[in-house]
Amino acid sequence: SQKIEQNSEALNIQEGKTATLTCNYTNYSPAYLQWYRQDPGRGPVFLLLIRENEKEKRKERLKVTFDTTLKQSLFHITASQPADSATYLCAPRELNDYKLSFGAGTTVTVRA
Amino acid sequence: DGGITQSPKYLFRKEGQNVTLSCEQNLNHDAMYWYRQDPGQGLRLIYYSQIVNDFQKGDIAEGYSVSREKKESFPLTVTSAQKNPTAFYLCASTNRQGNEQFFGPGTRLTVL
């Protein structure tokens, strides 16, 4: 069956450092992989999408990589700030398939 | 303002009663989704619909039912057959490209 695994441990980092989150998937051949941010009690908000033919994508302080051989995506928050504290979710999506399942998420806490 | 509305924000029901959660979008999106989230857990896909009058089961459809009679609306019924209905329910939609999901604010259902 299809499986999406994210860092099971919460991440606690000092302000200014880089947070690196992992998303591994099995039994998927995703054409895209999406990353979302979720704050407590709210719905997730879309952050970034990376396509299978892209190795890396950046948006401001965020960087995502996608390795289809390793079946893995890495999500980096550089120069982290306390406002980056949230849960981050990954969601691989196959081409022409509207089904979208999410990993359990990794909670990041940035200390001032 | 375009977006997704879910109502009510909080819902209480007695055990054994069916309850219907509302989800409306004015984004002109084709696809709509329902997810369930339990405390400290990720999102689990209940049902999704690509077009009007069509829907597919997600990963945890048992005890739930949906309808998609209008493009803007995708109500979810939590039936008495759902053994553990207390949870946070999130509705989402996406356009035909499916590159980004937009989420509603969620409904927190408590069954007493």
mmCIF file with all atom_site columns, C-alpha atoms in Angstrom, chain B residues 6-105:
data_model
loop_
_atom_site.group_PDB
_atom_site.id
_atom_site.type_symbol
_atom_site.label_atom_id
_atom_site.label_alt_id
_atom_site.label_comp_id
_atom_site.label_asym_id
_atom_site.label_entity_id
_atom_site.label_seq_id
_atom_site.pdbx_PDB_ins_code
_atom_site.Cartn_x
_atom_site.Cartn_y
_atom_site.Cartn_z
_atom_site.occupancy
_atom_site.B_iso_or_equiv
_atom_site.pdbx_formal_charge
_atom_site.auth_seq_id
_atom_site.auth_comp_id
_atom_site.auth_asym_id
_atom_site.auth_atom_id
_atom_site.pdbx_PDB_model_num
ATOM 1   C CA . GLN B 1 6   ? -17.301 25.237 6.520   1.00 0.00 ? 6   GLN B CA 1
ATOM 2   C CA . SER B 1 7   ? -20.041 25.433 9.035   1.00 0.00 ? 7   SER B CA 1
ATOM 3   C CA . PRO B 1 8   ? -20.437 25.229 11.887  1.00 0.00 ? 8   PRO B CA 1
ATOM 4   C CA . LYS B 1 9   ? -17.011 25.702 13.499  1.00 0.00 ? 9   LYS B CA 1
ATOM 5   C CA . TYR B 1 10  ? -17.985 23.541 16.485  1.00 0.00 ? 10  TYR B CA 1
ATOM 6   C CA . LEU B 1 11  ? -20.613 20.802 16.455  1.00 0.00 ? 11  LEU B CA 1
ATOM 7   C CA . PHE B 1 12  ? -21.867 18.598 19.253  1.00 0.00 ? 12  PHE B CA 1
ATOM 8   C CA . ARG B 1 13  ? -23.983 15.523 18.711  1.00 0.00 ? 13  ARG B CA 1
ATOM 9   C CA . LYS B 1 14  ? -25.238 12.603 20.729  1.00 0.00 ? 14  LYS B CA 1
ATOM 10  C CA . GLU B 1 15  ? -23.934 9.148  19.988  1.00 0.00 ? 15  GLU B CA 1
ATOM 11  C CA . GLY B 1 16  ? -26.016 7.310  17.416  1.00 0.00 ? 16  GLY B CA 1
ATOM 12  C CA . GLN B 1 17  ? -27.113 10.423 15.523  1.00 0.00 ? 17  GLN B CA 1
ATOM 13  C CA . ASN B 1 18  ? -26.145 11.156 11.943  1.00 0.00 ? 18  ASN B CA 1
ATOM 14  C CA . VAL B 1 19  ? -24.688 14.615 11.374  1.00 0.00 ? 19  VAL B CA 1
ATOM 15  C CA . THR B 1 20  ? -23.974 16.542 8.159   1.00 0.00 ? 20  THR B CA 1
ATOM 16  C CA . LEU B 1 21  ? -21.031 18.923 7.821   1.00 0.00 ? 21  LEU B CA 1
ATOM 17  C CA . SER B 1 22  ? -21.287 21.681 5.280   1.00 0.00 ? 22  SER B CA 1
ATOM 18  C CA . CYS B 1 23  ? -18.590 22.717 2.786   1.00 0.00 ? 23  CYS B CA 1
ATOM 19  C CA . GLU B 1 24  ? -19.050 25.420 0.148   1.00 0.00 ? 24  GLU B CA 1
ATOM 20  C CA . GLN B 1 25  ? -16.507 26.946 -2.232  1.00 0.00 ? 25  GLN B CA 1
ATOM 21  C CA . ASN B 1 26  ? -16.758 29.905 -4.619  1.00 0.00 ? 26  ASN B CA 1
ATOM 22  C CA . LEU B 1 27  ? -13.386 29.326 -6.273  1.00 0.00 ? 27  LEU B CA 1
ATOM 23  C CA . ASN B 1 28  ? -14.939 27.547 -9.271  1.00 0.00 ? 28  ASN B CA 1
ATOM 24  C CA . HIS B 1 29  ? -12.810 24.510 -8.443  1.00 0.00 ? 29  HIS B CA 1
ATOM 25  C CA . ASP B 1 30  ? -13.639 21.152 -9.940  1.00 0.00 ? 30  ASP B CA 1
ATOM 26  C CA . ALA B 1 31  ? -12.313 18.872 -7.207  1.00 0.00 ? 31  ALA B CA 1
ATOM 27  C CA . MET B 1 32  ? -13.304 18.811 -3.551  1.00 0.00 ? 32  MET B CA 1
ATOM 28  C CA . TYR B 1 33  ? -12.051 16.753 -0.618  1.00 0.00 ? 33  TYR B CA 1
ATOM 29  C CA . TRP B 1 34  ? -12.842 15.786 2.962   1.00 0.00 ? 34  TRP B CA 1
ATOM 30  C CA . TYR B 1 35  ? -10.148 14.995 5.509   1.00 0.00 ? 35  TYR B CA 1
ATOM 31  C CA . ARG B 1 36  ? -10.247 13.982 9.122   1.00 0.00 ? 36  ARG B CA 1
ATOM 32  C CA . GLN B 1 37  ? -7.589  14.992 11.657  1.00 0.00 ? 37  GLN B CA 1
ATOM 33  C CA . ASP B 1 38  ? -7.237  13.551 15.152  1.00 0.00 ? 38  ASP B CA 1
ATOM 34  C CA . PRO B 1 39  ? -5.192  15.289 17.880  1.00 0.00 ? 39  PRO B CA 1
ATOM 35  C CA . GLY B 1 40  ? -1.478  15.175 17.094  1.00 0.00 ? 40  GLY B CA 1
ATOM 36  C CA . GLN B 1 41  ? -2.116  13.253 13.887  1.00 0.00 ? 41  GLN B CA 1
ATOM 37  C CA . GLY B 1 42  ? -1.922  14.011 10.203  1.00 0.00 ? 42  GLY B CA 1
ATOM 38  C CA . LEU B 1 43  ? -4.776  14.423 7.725   1.00 0.00 ? 43  LEU B CA 1
ATOM 39  C CA . ARG B 1 44  ? -6.558  11.293 6.540   1.00 0.00 ? 44  ARG B CA 1
ATOM 40  C CA . LEU B 1 45  ? -8.549  11.373 3.315   1.00 0.00 ? 45  LEU B CA 1
ATOM 41  C CA . ILE B 1 46  ? -12.222 10.391 3.671   1.00 0.00 ? 46  ILE B CA 1
ATOM 42  C CA . TYR B 1 47  ? -13.757 11.110 0.254   1.00 0.00 ? 47  TYR B CA 1
ATOM 43  C CA . TYR B 1 48  ? -12.965 13.198 -2.782  1.00 0.00 ? 48  TYR B CA 1
ATOM 44  C CA . SER B 1 49  ? -14.852 14.316 -5.863  1.00 0.00 ? 49  SER B CA 1
ATOM 45  C CA . GLN B 1 50  ? -13.387 15.317 -9.211  1.00 0.00 ? 50  GLN B CA 1
ATOM 46  C CA . ILE B 1 51  ? -16.618 16.480 -10.821 1.00 0.00 ? 51  ILE B CA 1
ATOM 47  C CA . VAL B 1 52  ? -20.279 16.946 -10.041 1.00 0.00 ? 52  VAL B CA 1
ATOM 48  C CA . ASN B 1 53  ? -22.236 13.732 -9.412  1.00 0.00 ? 53  ASN B CA 1
ATOM 49  C CA . ASP B 1 54  ? -19.063 11.687 -8.986  1.00 0.00 ? 54  ASP B CA 1
ATOM 50  C CA . PHE B 1 55  ? -16.956 10.896 -5.921  1.00 0.00 ? 55  PHE B CA 1
ATOM 51  C CA . GLN B 1 56  ? -14.407 8.336  -4.761  1.00 0.00 ? 56  GLN B CA 1
ATOM 52  C CA . LYS B 1 57  ? -13.571 6.772  -1.418  1.00 0.00 ? 57  LYS B CA 1
ATOM 53  C CA . GLY B 1 58  ? -10.396 7.871  0.240   1.00 0.00 ? 58  GLY B CA 1
ATOM 54  C CA . ASP B 1 59  ? -8.389  5.986  2.832   1.00 0.00 ? 59  ASP B CA 1
ATOM 55  C CA . ILE B 1 60  ? -10.995 5.959  5.628   1.00 0.00 ? 60  ILE B CA 1
ATOM 56  C CA . ALA B 1 61  ? -14.463 6.144  4.023   1.00 0.00 ? 61  ALA B CA 1
ATOM 57  C CA . GLU B 1 62  ? -16.249 3.668  6.296   1.00 0.00 ? 62  GLU B CA 1
ATOM 58  C CA . GLY B 1 63  ? -19.013 5.295  8.328   1.00 0.00 ? 63  GLY B CA 1
ATOM 59  C CA . TYR B 1 64  ? -19.138 8.403  6.115   1.00 0.00 ? 64  TYR B CA 1
ATOM 60  C CA . SER B 1 65  ? -21.159 9.429  3.073   1.00 0.00 ? 65  SER B CA 1
ATOM 61  C CA . VAL B 1 66  ? -20.995 12.376 0.673   1.00 0.00 ? 66  VAL B CA 1
ATOM 62  C CA . SER B 1 67  ? -22.894 13.910 -2.228  1.00 0.00 ? 67  SER B CA 1
ATOM 63  C CA . ARG B 1 68  ? -21.833 16.275 -4.992  1.00 0.00 ? 68  ARG B CA 1
ATOM 64  C CA . GLU B 1 69  ? -24.977 17.663 -6.598  1.00 0.00 ? 69  GLU B CA 1
ATOM 65  C CA . LYS B 1 70  ? -23.497 21.122 -7.209  1.00 0.00 ? 70  LYS B CA 1
ATOM 66  C CA . LYS B 1 71  ? -19.980 22.198 -8.117  1.00 0.00 ? 71  LYS B CA 1
ATOM 67  C CA . GLU B 1 72  ? -19.817 24.562 -5.138  1.00 0.00 ? 72  GLU B CA 1
ATOM 68  C CA . SER B 1 73  ? -20.982 22.154 -2.478  1.00 0.00 ? 73  SER B CA 1
ATOM 69  C CA . PHE B 1 74  ? -19.668 18.876 -1.014  1.00 0.00 ? 74  PHE B CA 1
ATOM 70  C CA . PRO B 1 75  ? -21.457 17.969 2.237   1.00 0.00 ? 75  PRO B CA 1
ATOM 71  C CA . LEU B 1 76  ? -20.174 15.152 4.431   1.00 0.00 ? 76  LEU B CA 1
ATOM 72  C CA . THR B 1 77  ? -22.487 13.003 6.548   1.00 0.00 ? 77  THR B CA 1
ATOM 73  C CA . VAL B 1 78  ? -20.992 11.274 9.565   1.00 0.00 ? 78  VAL B CA 1
ATOM 74  C CA . THR B 1 79  ? -23.241 8.291  10.163  1.00 0.00 ? 79  THR B CA 1
ATOM 75  C CA . SER B 1 80  ? -23.877 6.339  13.335  1.00 0.00 ? 80  SER B CA 1
ATOM 76  C CA . ALA B 1 81  ? -21.773 3.557  11.798  1.00 0.00 ? 81  ALA B CA 1
ATOM 77  C CA . GLN B 1 82  ? -18.608 5.650  12.286  1.00 0.00 ? 82  GLN B CA 1
ATOM 78  C CA . LYS B 1 83  ? -17.165 4.206  15.483  1.00 0.00 ? 83  LYS B CA 1
ATOM 79  C CA . ASN B 1 84  ? -15.048 7.165  16.532  1.00 0.00 ? 84  ASN B CA 1
ATOM 80  C CA . PRO B 1 85  ? -16.475 10.316 14.959  1.00 0.00 ? 85  PRO B CA 1
ATOM 81  C CA . THR B 1 86  ? -15.017 12.924 17.329  1.00 0.00 ? 86  THR B CA 1
ATOM 82  C CA . ALA B 1 87  ? -12.359 14.739 15.279  1.00 0.00 ? 87  ALA B CA 1
ATOM 83  C CA . PHE B 1 88  ? -11.455 17.882 13.346  1.00 0.00 ? 88  PHE B CA 1
ATOM 84  C CA . TYR B 1 89  ? -12.876 17.762 9.810   1.00 0.00 ? 89  TYR B CA 1
ATOM 85  C CA . LEU B 1 90  ? -11.310 19.719 6.970   1.00 0.00 ? 90  LEU B CA 1
ATOM 86  C CA . CYS B 1 91  ? -12.731 20.373 3.531   1.00 0.00 ? 91  CYS B CA 1
ATOM 87  C CA . ALA B 1 92  ? -10.505 21.338 0.598   1.00 0.00 ? 92  ALA B CA 1
ATOM 88  C CA . SER B 1 93  ? -10.762 22.094 -3.096  1.00 0.00 ? 93  SER B CA 1
ATOM 89  C CA . THR B 1 94  ? -8.434  22.307 -6.057  1.00 0.00 ? 94  THR B CA 1
ATOM 90  C CA . ASN B 1 95  ? -8.611  23.428 -9.666  1.00 0.00 ? 95  ASN B CA 1
ATOM 91  C CA . ARG B 1 96  ? -8.297  21.139 -12.689 1.00 0.00 ? 96  ARG B CA 1
ATOM 92  C CA . GLN B 1 97  ? -4.499  21.286 -12.606 1.00 0.00 ? 97  GLN B CA 1
ATOM 93  C CA . GLY B 1 98  ? -4.539  20.167 -8.977  1.00 0.00 ? 98  GLY B CA 1
ATOM 94  C CA . ASN B 1 99  ? -1.378  22.069 -8.155  1.00 0.00 ? 99  ASN B CA 1
ATOM 95  C CA . GLU B 1 100 ? -2.570  23.564 -4.908  1.00 0.00 ? 100 GLU B CA 1
ATOM 96  C CA . GLN B 1 101 ? -5.246  22.633 -2.408  1.00 0.00 ? 101 GLN B CA 1
ATOM 97  C CA . PHE B 1 102 ? -7.216  25.311 -0.627  1.00 0.00 ? 102 PHE B CA 1
ATOM 98  C CA . PHE B 1 103 ? -8.574  24.381 2.785   1.00 0.00 ? 103 PHE B CA 1
ATOM 99  C CA . GLY B 1 104 ? -11.546 25.584 4.765   1.00 0.00 ? 104 GLY B CA 1
ATOM 100 C CA . PRO B 1 105 ? -11.314 26.574 8.440   1.00 0.00 ? 105 PRO B CA 1
#
